[in-house]
Short mmCIF file of C-alpha atoms in Angstrom, two decimals:
data_model
loop_
_atom_site.label_atom_id
_atom_site.label_comp_id
_atom_site.label_asym_id
_atom_site.label_seq_id
_atom_site.Cartn_x
_atom_site.Cartn_y
_atom_site.Cartn_z
CA UNK A 1 65.77 83.82 134.20
CA UNK A 2 68.10 83.14 137.12
CA UNK A 3 65.84 80.62 138.88
CA UNK A 4 63.97 77.67 137.42
CA UNK A 5 60.20 78.02 137.08
CA UNK A 6 59.80 75.56 139.94
CA UNK A 7 61.87 77.81 142.23
CA UNK A 8 59.88 80.84 141.14
CA UNK A 9 56.63 79.03 141.91
CA UNK A 10 57.88 78.09 145.37
CA UNK A 11 58.77 81.73 145.98
CA UNK A 12 55.39 82.88 144.66
CA UNK A 13 53.53 80.66 147.12
CA UNK A 14 56.11 81.29 149.86
CA UNK A 15 56.72 77.62 150.52
CA UNK A 16 59.81 75.41 150.46
CA UNK A 17 60.31 72.17 148.57
CA UNK A 18 59.43 70.05 151.62
CA UNK A 19 56.08 71.84 151.94
CA UNK A 20 55.48 71.40 148.20
CA UNK A 21 56.06 67.65 148.52
CA UNK A 22 53.69 67.57 151.49
CA UNK A 23 50.83 69.45 149.80
CA UNK A 24 51.15 67.52 146.52
CA UNK A 25 51.42 63.98 147.86
CA UNK A 26 48.36 61.80 147.16
CA UNK A 27 45.50 62.10 149.63
CA UNK A 28 43.74 58.92 150.78
CA UNK A 29 40.54 58.58 152.76
CA UNK A 30 42.58 57.39 155.73
CA UNK A 31 45.12 60.23 155.54
CA UNK A 32 42.34 62.80 155.11
CA UNK A 33 40.34 61.60 158.10
CA UNK A 34 43.31 61.50 160.45
CA UNK A 35 43.51 64.20 163.10
CA UNK A 36 40.13 65.89 162.60
CA UNK A 37 36.81 65.26 164.32
CA UNK A 38 33.68 67.21 165.24
CA UNK A 39 32.78 67.46 168.89
CA UNK A 40 29.32 65.96 169.52
CA UNK A 41 29.20 64.18 166.15
CA UNK A 42 28.25 60.97 167.97
CA UNK A 43 25.31 62.80 169.57
CA UNK A 44 24.19 64.11 166.15
CA UNK A 45 24.31 60.60 164.68
CA UNK A 46 22.44 59.15 167.66
CA UNK A 47 19.74 61.85 167.33
CA UNK A 48 19.06 60.95 163.68
CA UNK A 49 19.29 57.18 164.19
CA UNK A 50 16.81 57.40 167.06
CA UNK A 51 14.36 59.21 164.75
CA UNK A 52 14.92 56.57 162.06
CA UNK A 53 14.34 53.73 164.53
CA UNK A 54 11.15 55.38 165.78
CA UNK A 55 10.07 56.16 162.21
CA UNK A 56 9.66 59.79 163.24
CA UNK A 57 9.05 62.48 160.65
CA UNK A 58 12.31 64.25 159.75
CA UNK A 59 12.40 67.71 158.16
CA UNK A 60 15.53 69.18 156.53
CA UNK A 61 15.65 72.98 156.05
CA UNK A 62 18.31 74.33 153.65
CA UNK A 63 19.28 77.42 151.69
CA UNK A 64 18.91 78.64 148.11
CA UNK A 65 22.56 79.00 147.06
CA UNK A 66 24.80 76.22 145.72
CA UNK A 67 26.23 75.48 149.17
CA UNK A 68 22.78 75.22 150.72
CA UNK A 69 21.50 73.04 147.89
CA UNK A 70 24.51 70.72 148.11
CA UNK A 71 24.15 70.52 151.91
CA UNK A 72 20.47 69.70 151.70
CA UNK A 73 21.02 67.08 148.99
CA UNK A 74 23.76 65.41 151.04
CA UNK A 75 21.63 65.14 154.18
CA UNK A 76 18.45 64.11 152.31
CA UNK A 77 20.33 61.40 150.40
CA UNK A 78 21.96 60.15 153.62
CA UNK A 79 18.63 59.85 155.44
CA UNK A 80 17.09 58.12 152.41
CA UNK A 81 19.86 55.55 152.58
CA UNK A 82 18.77 54.76 156.13
CA UNK A 83 15.30 53.88 154.86
CA UNK A 84 13.42 57.04 155.83
CA UNK A 85 11.92 59.51 153.34
CA UNK A 86 12.45 62.96 154.90
CA UNK A 87 10.63 66.16 154.09
CA UNK A 88 12.81 69.09 153.04
CA UNK A 89 12.54 72.73 152.07
CA UNK A 90 14.74 75.13 150.14
CA UNK A 91 13.48 78.65 150.95
CA UNK A 92 12.75 81.17 148.24
CA UNK A 93 15.05 84.20 148.26
CA UNK A 94 12.23 86.61 147.50
CA UNK A 95 9.37 85.27 149.62
CA UNK A 96 11.09 83.43 152.48
CA UNK A 97 14.46 85.12 152.77
CA UNK A 98 17.43 83.40 154.36
CA UNK A 99 17.10 80.79 157.08
CA UNK A 100 14.30 79.04 158.92
CA UNK A 101 11.48 81.42 159.90
CA UNK A 102 9.01 81.34 162.77
CA UNK A 103 6.17 80.89 160.27
CA UNK A 104 7.91 77.86 158.78
CA UNK A 105 8.62 76.47 162.25
CA UNK A 106 4.89 76.68 163.04
CA UNK A 107 4.05 74.80 159.81
CA UNK A 108 6.63 72.14 160.65
CA UNK A 109 5.12 71.58 164.10
CA UNK A 110 1.61 71.38 162.64
CA UNK A 111 2.76 68.66 160.21
CA UNK A 112 3.85 66.36 163.03
CA UNK A 113 7.63 66.54 162.48
CA UNK A 114 9.71 65.19 165.38
CA UNK A 115 13.25 66.12 164.18
CA UNK A 116 14.36 69.22 162.27
CA UNK A 117 17.81 69.40 160.67
CA UNK A 118 18.88 72.85 159.50
CA UNK A 119 21.72 72.92 156.97
CA UNK A 120 23.62 76.06 155.90
CA UNK A 121 21.49 78.03 158.37
CA UNK A 122 20.25 77.88 161.94
CA UNK A 123 23.18 79.14 163.99
CA UNK A 124 21.40 82.49 164.46
CA UNK A 125 17.76 81.29 164.26
CA UNK A 126 17.02 81.78 167.96
CA UNK A 127 13.27 82.38 167.89
CA UNK A 128 12.23 79.64 165.41
CA UNK A 129 14.38 77.03 167.15
CA UNK A 130 13.13 78.06 170.59
CA UNK A 131 9.58 77.59 169.25
CA UNK A 132 10.40 74.13 167.87
CA UNK A 133 11.97 73.07 171.16
CA UNK A 134 8.99 74.39 173.16
CA UNK A 135 6.74 72.19 171.01
CA UNK A 136 8.82 69.09 171.69
CA UNK A 137 10.62 68.97 168.33
CA UNK A 138 14.28 67.95 168.39
CA UNK A 139 16.71 70.12 166.42
CA UNK A 140 20.09 69.44 164.82
CA UNK A 141 21.91 72.47 163.40
CA UNK A 142 24.52 71.90 160.68
CA UNK A 143 25.96 75.30 159.78
CA UNK A 144 29.16 77.21 159.07
CA UNK A 145 28.17 80.86 159.46
CA UNK A 146 29.62 83.11 162.16
CA UNK A 147 28.81 81.95 165.68
CA UNK A 148 27.55 84.68 167.99
CA UNK A 149 28.17 84.87 171.74
CA UNK A 150 25.08 82.76 172.32
CA UNK A 151 23.80 79.87 170.20
CA UNK A 152 20.25 78.57 169.75
CA UNK A 153 18.94 75.94 172.15
CA UNK A 154 19.29 73.08 169.67
CA UNK A 155 19.82 69.47 170.75
CA UNK A 156 23.10 69.29 168.82
CA UNK A 157 25.13 71.78 166.79
CA UNK A 158 27.65 70.64 164.16
CA UNK A 159 29.77 73.60 163.11
CA UNK A 160 33.46 73.67 162.05
CA UNK A 161 34.55 76.15 164.69
CA UNK A 162 31.90 75.67 167.40
CA UNK A 163 32.40 71.90 167.22
CA UNK A 164 36.19 72.32 167.35
CA UNK A 165 36.93 70.65 163.99
CA UNK A 166 39.37 73.37 162.96
CA UNK A 167 39.91 77.10 162.57
CA UNK A 168 39.84 77.21 158.76
CA UNK A 169 36.38 78.25 157.53
CA UNK A 170 34.69 75.62 155.42
CA UNK A 171 31.37 75.17 153.67
CA UNK A 172 28.08 73.84 154.97
CA UNK A 173 28.33 71.19 152.26
CA UNK A 174 31.65 69.94 153.65
CA UNK A 175 30.21 69.98 157.18
CA UNK A 176 27.11 68.09 156.00
CA UNK A 177 29.30 65.54 154.24
CA UNK A 178 31.33 64.90 157.39
CA UNK A 179 28.02 64.33 159.20
CA UNK A 180 26.87 61.92 156.47
CA UNK A 181 30.16 60.01 156.72
CA UNK A 182 29.60 59.53 160.44
CA UNK A 183 25.90 58.70 159.98
CA UNK A 184 26.37 56.14 157.19
CA UNK A 185 29.65 54.76 158.48
CA UNK A 186 31.42 55.04 155.15
CA UNK A 187 32.92 57.63 152.80
CA UNK A 188 30.40 58.07 149.98
CA UNK A 189 32.08 59.25 146.76
CA UNK A 190 28.97 60.82 145.29
CA UNK A 191 28.16 62.82 148.40
CA UNK A 192 31.81 63.86 148.66
CA UNK A 193 31.57 65.25 145.11
CA UNK A 194 28.56 67.37 146.10
CA UNK A 195 30.55 68.65 149.08
CA UNK A 196 33.50 69.52 146.83
CA UNK A 197 31.14 71.62 144.69
CA UNK A 198 30.11 73.52 147.82
CA UNK A 199 33.70 74.27 148.88
CA UNK A 200 34.42 76.01 145.56
CA UNK A 201 30.99 77.60 145.07
CA UNK A 202 31.07 79.15 148.55
CA UNK A 203 34.66 80.39 148.01
CA UNK A 204 36.17 78.63 150.99
CA UNK A 205 39.94 79.06 151.50
CA UNK A 206 41.82 76.21 149.81
CA UNK A 207 44.08 75.29 152.67
CA UNK A 208 44.19 72.66 155.41
CA UNK A 209 41.30 70.19 155.22
CA UNK A 210 39.51 72.10 152.43
CA UNK A 211 42.47 71.63 150.12
CA UNK A 212 43.09 67.99 151.10
CA UNK A 213 39.42 67.15 150.68
CA UNK A 214 39.17 68.78 147.26
CA UNK A 215 42.32 67.00 146.05
CA UNK A 216 40.96 63.68 147.30
CA UNK A 217 37.61 64.11 145.55
CA UNK A 218 39.06 65.38 142.26
CA UNK A 219 41.61 62.55 142.10
CA UNK A 220 38.93 59.91 142.64
CA UNK A 221 36.23 61.32 140.35
CA UNK A 222 35.50 59.12 137.33
CA UNK A 223 33.52 60.33 134.34
CA UNK A 224 30.34 58.33 133.85
CA UNK A 225 30.01 57.49 137.54
CA UNK A 226 27.74 60.32 138.72
CA UNK A 227 25.22 61.22 136.05
CA UNK A 228 23.80 64.48 137.55
CA UNK A 229 27.28 65.97 137.97
CA UNK A 230 28.51 64.77 134.57
CA UNK A 231 25.61 66.59 132.88
CA UNK A 232 26.31 69.84 134.71
CA UNK A 233 30.07 69.88 134.05
CA UNK A 234 29.54 69.07 130.37
CA UNK A 235 32.76 67.89 128.69
CA UNK A 236 35.10 69.38 131.30
CA UNK A 237 37.17 67.33 133.75
CA UNK A 238 35.78 67.50 137.27
CA UNK A 239 37.97 70.09 138.98
CA UNK A 240 37.81 73.56 140.50
CA UNK A 241 37.42 75.17 137.06
CA UNK A 242 34.47 73.00 136.05
CA UNK A 243 32.82 73.65 139.40
CA UNK A 244 33.38 77.42 139.30
CA UNK A 245 32.57 78.00 135.62
CA UNK A 246 30.09 75.26 134.71
CA UNK A 247 28.41 73.68 137.72
CA UNK A 248 27.96 76.36 140.40
CA UNK A 249 26.55 79.08 138.08
CA UNK A 250 23.78 76.71 136.92
CA UNK A 251 22.82 75.78 140.47
CA UNK A 252 22.96 79.38 141.67
CA UNK A 253 20.78 80.51 138.75
CA UNK A 254 17.78 78.90 140.44
CA UNK A 255 18.13 80.91 143.63
CA UNK A 256 18.78 84.08 141.65
CA UNK A 257 15.65 83.85 139.49
CA UNK A 258 12.93 81.67 140.99
CA UNK A 259 10.29 83.43 143.08
CA UNK A 260 8.24 80.36 143.98
CA UNK A 261 8.82 76.99 145.64
CA UNK A 262 9.88 75.23 142.44
CA UNK A 263 13.52 75.63 143.52
CA UNK A 264 12.90 72.49 145.60
CA UNK A 265 12.95 70.40 142.40
CA UNK A 266 16.74 70.77 142.41
CA UNK A 267 17.02 68.40 145.38
CA UNK A 268 15.27 65.68 143.35
CA UNK A 269 17.90 66.18 140.66
CA UNK A 270 20.70 65.32 143.08
CA UNK A 271 19.02 62.53 145.07
CA UNK A 272 17.18 60.48 142.43
CA UNK A 273 18.82 57.70 140.42
CA UNK A 274 16.16 57.83 137.66
CA UNK A 275 17.97 59.07 134.52
CA UNK A 276 14.73 60.16 132.83
CA UNK A 277 13.88 62.41 135.79
CA UNK A 278 17.46 63.70 135.87
CA UNK A 279 17.31 64.54 132.15
CA UNK A 280 14.02 66.44 132.52
CA UNK A 281 15.32 68.36 135.51
CA UNK A 282 18.62 69.04 133.75
CA UNK A 283 16.72 70.63 130.84
CA UNK A 284 14.88 72.80 133.39
CA UNK A 285 18.15 73.83 135.05
CA UNK A 286 19.70 74.72 131.69
CA UNK A 287 16.64 76.75 130.66
CA UNK A 288 16.83 78.75 133.89
CA UNK A 289 20.57 79.27 133.45
CA UNK A 290 20.02 80.58 129.92
CA UNK A 291 17.32 82.89 131.29
CA UNK A 292 19.79 84.07 133.95
CA UNK A 293 22.35 84.81 131.24
CA UNK A 294 19.77 86.67 129.14
CA UNK A 295 18.54 88.78 132.06
CA UNK A 296 22.13 89.51 133.06
CA UNK A 297 22.95 90.61 129.50
CA UNK A 298 19.86 92.84 129.43
CA UNK A 299 20.90 94.46 132.71
CA UNK A 300 24.48 94.89 131.51
CA UNK A 301 23.37 96.35 128.18
CA UNK A 302 21.16 98.86 130.01
CA UNK A 303 24.31 100.18 131.67
CA UNK A 304 26.63 99.68 128.69
CA UNK A 305 27.03 103.40 128.14
CA UNK A 306 26.82 104.28 131.82
CA UNK A 307 29.71 106.48 132.93
CA UNK A 308 30.12 107.73 136.47
CA UNK A 309 32.04 110.95 137.05
CA UNK A 310 32.23 110.14 140.77
CA UNK A 311 34.80 108.10 142.68
CA UNK A 312 32.31 105.23 143.06
CA UNK A 313 29.26 103.87 141.27
CA UNK A 314 26.00 103.77 143.23
CA UNK A 315 22.89 102.96 141.17
CA UNK A 316 19.24 102.12 141.79
CA UNK A 317 18.14 99.45 139.30
CA UNK A 318 14.95 97.45 138.71
CA UNK A 319 16.67 94.09 138.16
CA UNK A 320 16.05 91.03 140.31
CA UNK A 321 17.87 90.94 143.62
CA UNK A 322 19.62 87.73 142.60
CA UNK A 323 21.31 89.48 139.66
CA UNK A 324 22.61 92.50 141.58
CA UNK A 325 26.09 91.06 142.11
CA UNK A 326 26.52 90.25 138.42
CA UNK A 327 25.71 93.83 137.39
CA UNK A 328 27.83 95.33 140.19
CA UNK A 329 30.76 93.20 139.06
CA UNK A 330 30.33 94.35 135.45
CA UNK A 331 30.28 98.04 136.43
CA UNK A 332 33.25 97.59 138.76
CA UNK A 333 35.30 95.86 136.06
CA UNK A 334 34.36 98.40 133.41
CA UNK A 335 35.33 101.51 135.39
CA UNK A 336 37.77 100.00 137.91
CA UNK A 337 36.01 101.60 140.86
CA UNK A 338 33.75 100.32 143.65
CA UNK A 339 30.22 99.71 142.41
CA UNK A 340 27.06 99.03 144.39
CA UNK A 341 23.71 98.27 142.76
CA UNK A 342 20.41 98.49 144.64
CA UNK A 343 16.96 97.17 143.85
CA UNK A 344 13.64 97.46 145.70
CA UNK A 345 12.31 94.76 147.96
CA UNK A 346 8.72 93.65 147.47
CA UNK A 347 7.29 96.24 149.90
CA UNK A 348 9.20 99.06 148.19
CA UNK A 349 10.42 100.77 151.37
CA UNK A 350 13.73 98.93 151.51
CA UNK A 351 16.53 98.72 148.95
CA UNK A 352 18.83 95.70 148.86
CA UNK A 353 22.29 96.25 147.42
CA UNK A 354 25.26 94.23 146.22
CA UNK A 355 28.74 95.71 146.09
CA UNK A 356 31.89 94.73 144.18
CA UNK A 357 35.26 96.47 144.40
CA UNK A 358 38.72 96.34 142.80
CA UNK A 359 41.78 95.01 144.60
CA UNK A 360 43.05 97.54 147.11
CA UNK A 361 39.61 98.52 148.44
CA UNK A 362 37.71 97.25 151.48
CA UNK A 363 33.94 97.00 151.18
CA UNK A 364 33.46 96.27 154.89
CA UNK A 365 35.31 99.47 155.85
CA UNK A 366 33.06 101.39 153.47
CA UNK A 367 29.95 99.84 155.03
CA UNK A 368 31.23 100.73 158.50
CA UNK A 369 31.63 104.35 157.34
CA UNK A 370 27.94 104.31 156.35
CA UNK A 371 26.80 102.15 159.27
CA UNK A 372 24.15 104.52 160.61
CA UNK A 373 22.34 104.30 157.26
CA UNK A 374 22.41 100.50 156.99
CA UNK A 375 19.70 98.09 158.06
CA UNK A 376 21.87 95.04 157.37
CA UNK A 377 25.32 94.47 155.90
CA UNK A 378 27.91 91.76 155.41
CA UNK A 379 30.60 90.41 153.11
CA UNK A 380 34.35 90.71 152.77
CA UNK A 381 36.97 93.08 151.34
CA UNK A 382 36.01 92.91 147.65
CA UNK A 383 32.32 91.97 147.78
CA UNK A 384 29.42 92.54 150.10
CA UNK A 385 25.73 93.19 150.46
CA UNK A 386 23.59 95.58 152.43
CA UNK A 387 20.10 96.98 152.78
CA UNK A 388 18.97 100.56 153.34
CA UNK A 389 15.71 102.47 153.51
CA UNK A 390 14.72 103.88 150.13
CA UNK A 391 14.52 107.38 151.61
CA UNK A 392 18.24 107.17 152.53
CA UNK A 393 19.51 106.29 149.04
CA UNK A 394 20.87 109.76 148.19
CA UNK A 395 22.54 110.17 151.58
CA UNK A 396 24.06 106.69 151.28
CA UNK A 397 25.42 107.50 147.83
CA UNK A 398 27.04 110.69 149.08
CA UNK A 399 28.54 108.94 152.11
CA UNK A 400 29.81 105.95 150.10
CA UNK A 401 31.42 108.19 147.47
CA UNK A 402 32.92 110.34 150.23
CA UNK A 403 34.58 107.25 151.74
CA UNK A 404 36.08 106.26 148.39
CA UNK A 405 37.39 109.81 147.87
CA UNK A 406 39.08 109.65 151.27
CA UNK A 407 40.49 106.18 150.49
CA UNK A 408 41.56 106.32 146.83
CA UNK A 409 42.50 103.07 145.11
CA UNK A 410 45.98 103.10 143.64
CA UNK A 411 46.94 101.08 140.60
CA UNK A 412 47.04 97.49 141.76
CA UNK A 413 49.65 95.25 140.16
CA UNK A 414 49.04 91.68 141.30
CA UNK A 415 51.84 89.53 142.57
CA UNK A 416 53.26 87.71 139.57
CA UNK A 417 56.01 85.50 138.18
CA UNK A 418 58.12 86.66 135.26
CA UNK A 419 58.24 84.01 132.55
CA UNK A 420 59.88 83.76 129.14
CA UNK A 421 57.98 82.90 125.98
CA UNK A 422 59.94 79.68 125.51
CA UNK A 423 58.93 78.54 129.01
CA UNK A 424 55.24 78.45 128.09
CA UNK A 425 54.93 74.80 127.11
CA UNK A 426 53.17 71.57 128.09
CA UNK A 427 55.83 70.47 130.56
CA UNK A 428 55.68 73.72 132.51
CA UNK A 429 51.88 73.73 132.35
CA UNK A 430 51.93 70.35 134.11
CA UNK A 431 54.34 71.76 136.68
CA UNK A 432 52.01 74.70 137.35
CA UNK A 433 49.04 72.34 137.66
CA UNK A 434 50.88 70.28 140.26
CA UNK A 435 50.26 73.23 142.62
CA UNK A 436 46.49 73.00 142.04
CA UNK A 437 43.64 73.03 142.97
CA UNK A 438 43.47 76.82 142.83
CA UNK A 439 40.91 79.01 144.51
CA UNK A 440 40.35 81.27 147.49
CA UNK A 441 43.59 81.86 149.46
CA UNK A 442 45.52 79.79 146.91
CA UNK A 443 45.04 81.59 143.61
CA UNK A 444 46.28 80.30 140.27
CA UNK A 445 49.64 81.99 139.63
CA UNK A 446 49.74 85.20 137.60
CA UNK A 447 52.58 85.44 135.06
CA UNK A 448 54.21 88.31 133.25
CA UNK A 449 55.85 88.17 129.84
CA UNK A 450 57.95 91.26 129.21
CA UNK A 451 59.05 93.37 126.29
CA UNK A 452 56.89 91.88 123.53
CA UNK A 453 57.11 93.83 120.28
CA UNK A 454 53.55 95.03 119.75
CA UNK A 455 53.62 94.88 115.95
CA UNK A 456 54.66 91.20 116.13
CA UNK A 457 51.27 90.25 117.57
CA UNK A 458 48.60 88.73 115.34
CA UNK A 459 44.84 89.01 115.81
CA UNK A 460 41.48 87.38 115.19
CA UNK A 461 39.79 88.04 111.83
CA UNK A 462 37.94 91.08 113.19
CA UNK A 463 41.16 92.45 114.80
CA UNK A 464 39.43 92.66 118.18
CA UNK A 465 41.35 89.92 120.01
CA UNK A 466 45.03 88.96 120.27
CA UNK A 467 45.60 85.49 118.82
CA UNK A 468 49.32 84.89 118.42
CA UNK A 469 50.94 81.47 118.09
CA UNK A 470 54.35 81.28 119.74
CA UNK A 471 55.01 77.58 119.14
CA UNK A 472 53.30 74.36 118.17
CA UNK A 473 50.07 74.22 120.15
CA UNK A 474 51.04 77.28 122.23
CA UNK A 475 49.54 80.73 121.84
CA UNK A 476 48.93 84.12 123.44
CA UNK A 477 45.21 84.94 123.64
CA UNK A 478 43.90 88.34 124.68
CA UNK A 479 40.18 89.00 124.49
CA UNK A 480 39.15 92.62 123.88
CA UNK A 481 42.67 93.88 123.21
CA UNK A 482 42.04 95.20 119.67
CA UNK A 483 44.73 95.89 117.13
CA UNK A 484 43.70 99.54 117.09
CA UNK A 485 44.65 99.84 120.77
CA UNK A 486 47.81 97.73 120.63
CA UNK A 487 49.33 99.63 117.69
CA UNK A 488 49.76 102.62 120.00
CA UNK A 489 52.56 100.73 121.77
CA UNK A 490 56.07 99.85 120.71
CA UNK A 491 56.85 97.14 123.28
CA UNK A 492 54.42 95.76 125.88
CA UNK A 493 54.43 93.74 129.11
CA UNK A 494 51.55 91.32 129.57
CA UNK A 495 50.04 89.91 132.75
CA UNK A 496 48.01 86.72 132.51
CA UNK A 497 47.47 83.09 133.39
CA UNK A 498 48.56 79.88 131.70
CA UNK A 499 45.82 77.39 130.95
CA UNK A 500 44.69 74.82 128.39
CA UNK A 501 42.13 75.66 125.75
CA UNK A 502 40.10 73.12 123.75
CA UNK A 503 38.84 74.14 120.30
CA UNK A 504 37.50 71.63 117.76
CA UNK A 505 38.93 68.78 119.83
CA UNK A 506 42.40 70.36 119.69
CA UNK A 507 44.04 71.23 123.02
CA UNK A 508 46.41 74.19 123.18
CA UNK A 509 48.54 75.70 125.93
CA UNK A 510 47.44 79.31 126.24
CA UNK A 511 48.76 82.43 127.90
CA UNK A 512 45.51 84.26 128.61
CA UNK A 513 46.18 87.99 128.76
CA UNK A 514 44.51 89.92 131.58
CA UNK A 515 46.40 93.23 131.47
CA UNK A 516 48.72 95.01 129.04
CA UNK A 517 51.19 97.78 129.89
CA UNK A 518 53.71 99.64 127.80
CA UNK A 519 57.20 98.35 128.55
CA UNK A 520 59.28 100.76 130.54
#
């Protein structure tokens, strides 16, 4: 290799050494807080403190995904620390839908609430908030979703862009944490950890304040300090991988499966300090997560032999709405084509769908092509959701497939760094990790090792997986690359990522294979 791995990493991320030194220098609370502030934050704090002083009833309305649950927990815990026990509500995906409803607003008024705080929703809840205001209830909106031309008539809105904090999108959990910091007057480590979970779980771009905040929280996290989080992350260090692979899926499992109000127990898990209660709730969370895995496997197995002879996969399934994305992702990965899975809403007239697509496709463009058939739609290039009338399913399928045929997906080779086998070692792993945390808009680097003699590879006992040691504590691992497939090649190039793997208390450096091509 002509350049050092460090130089190749700088080129990969398109930064110079000065920028590297800037983005890797330690973050302190003081350096993080410098230069950023929310417009009207003082008004938001005054609104809540007035309610606390008057001992008014406070109601916090959240959302059922990990970001909404973190946001709600942060605000509930903050108000508790001021000596007031607030009411709160996490809506049910199936019965309540997203956001505060007029029906719920009426119930809130009837219960004598004087201040409503919406978190991870509210910026488009015009009618419910107008009703609350008409009835003399004060409203604070803490949200991060797209701001329309008009905003609801709330007393105060705290929103990253509307409140002029910055242009980089961030999570409702982060926004709620910044509110809690102002409200309490100090940086609370536990609440900051909940906010960090929300940044990763809601796939916020890891740049600017998102990146600095995450680095600050990860660096200051100490095992044994925050019992609820320690249980969820298991034996993993608290970082973006533990959040994405261990913590967020368990929290999201509740919103995916539960069709009653029991989802609200999750807030107790994050705000109580009683270890016995936390243990009982943790067992409940794990049980639901195992159920989510089982139902996902059942759905995946039902489509195990499914083969589409069309340019895209469009299916009508009977699985729960909360599992649609998991199945769509499985079908997309299996056939490397856009996949959208629909299921019926409770009334049966409407189908809700979740779409996943390979790199090189744009889901939003596809939805726009079918716009006259859509009731609702949203998302981004590789993932989205929509709803249609059941009667339009066949027409939607034809239109969606037609769009894919007109916009074929070429073979996508991700940007990567060429690396030699001898460079895969502990020292270079630490160098790679110095560029972390990795996530949206700052992906972990993809590497390529070239011209590996295929018959030099070794395999697991069942010959289904590559398991080849290339040095002491260093190996190439490739799941579902069986010997029977690999023996068809002479030399191969491999794309993958470099990570650590722990097995029986032994830590190895691992090149995890994602793609294999015959060497040219």
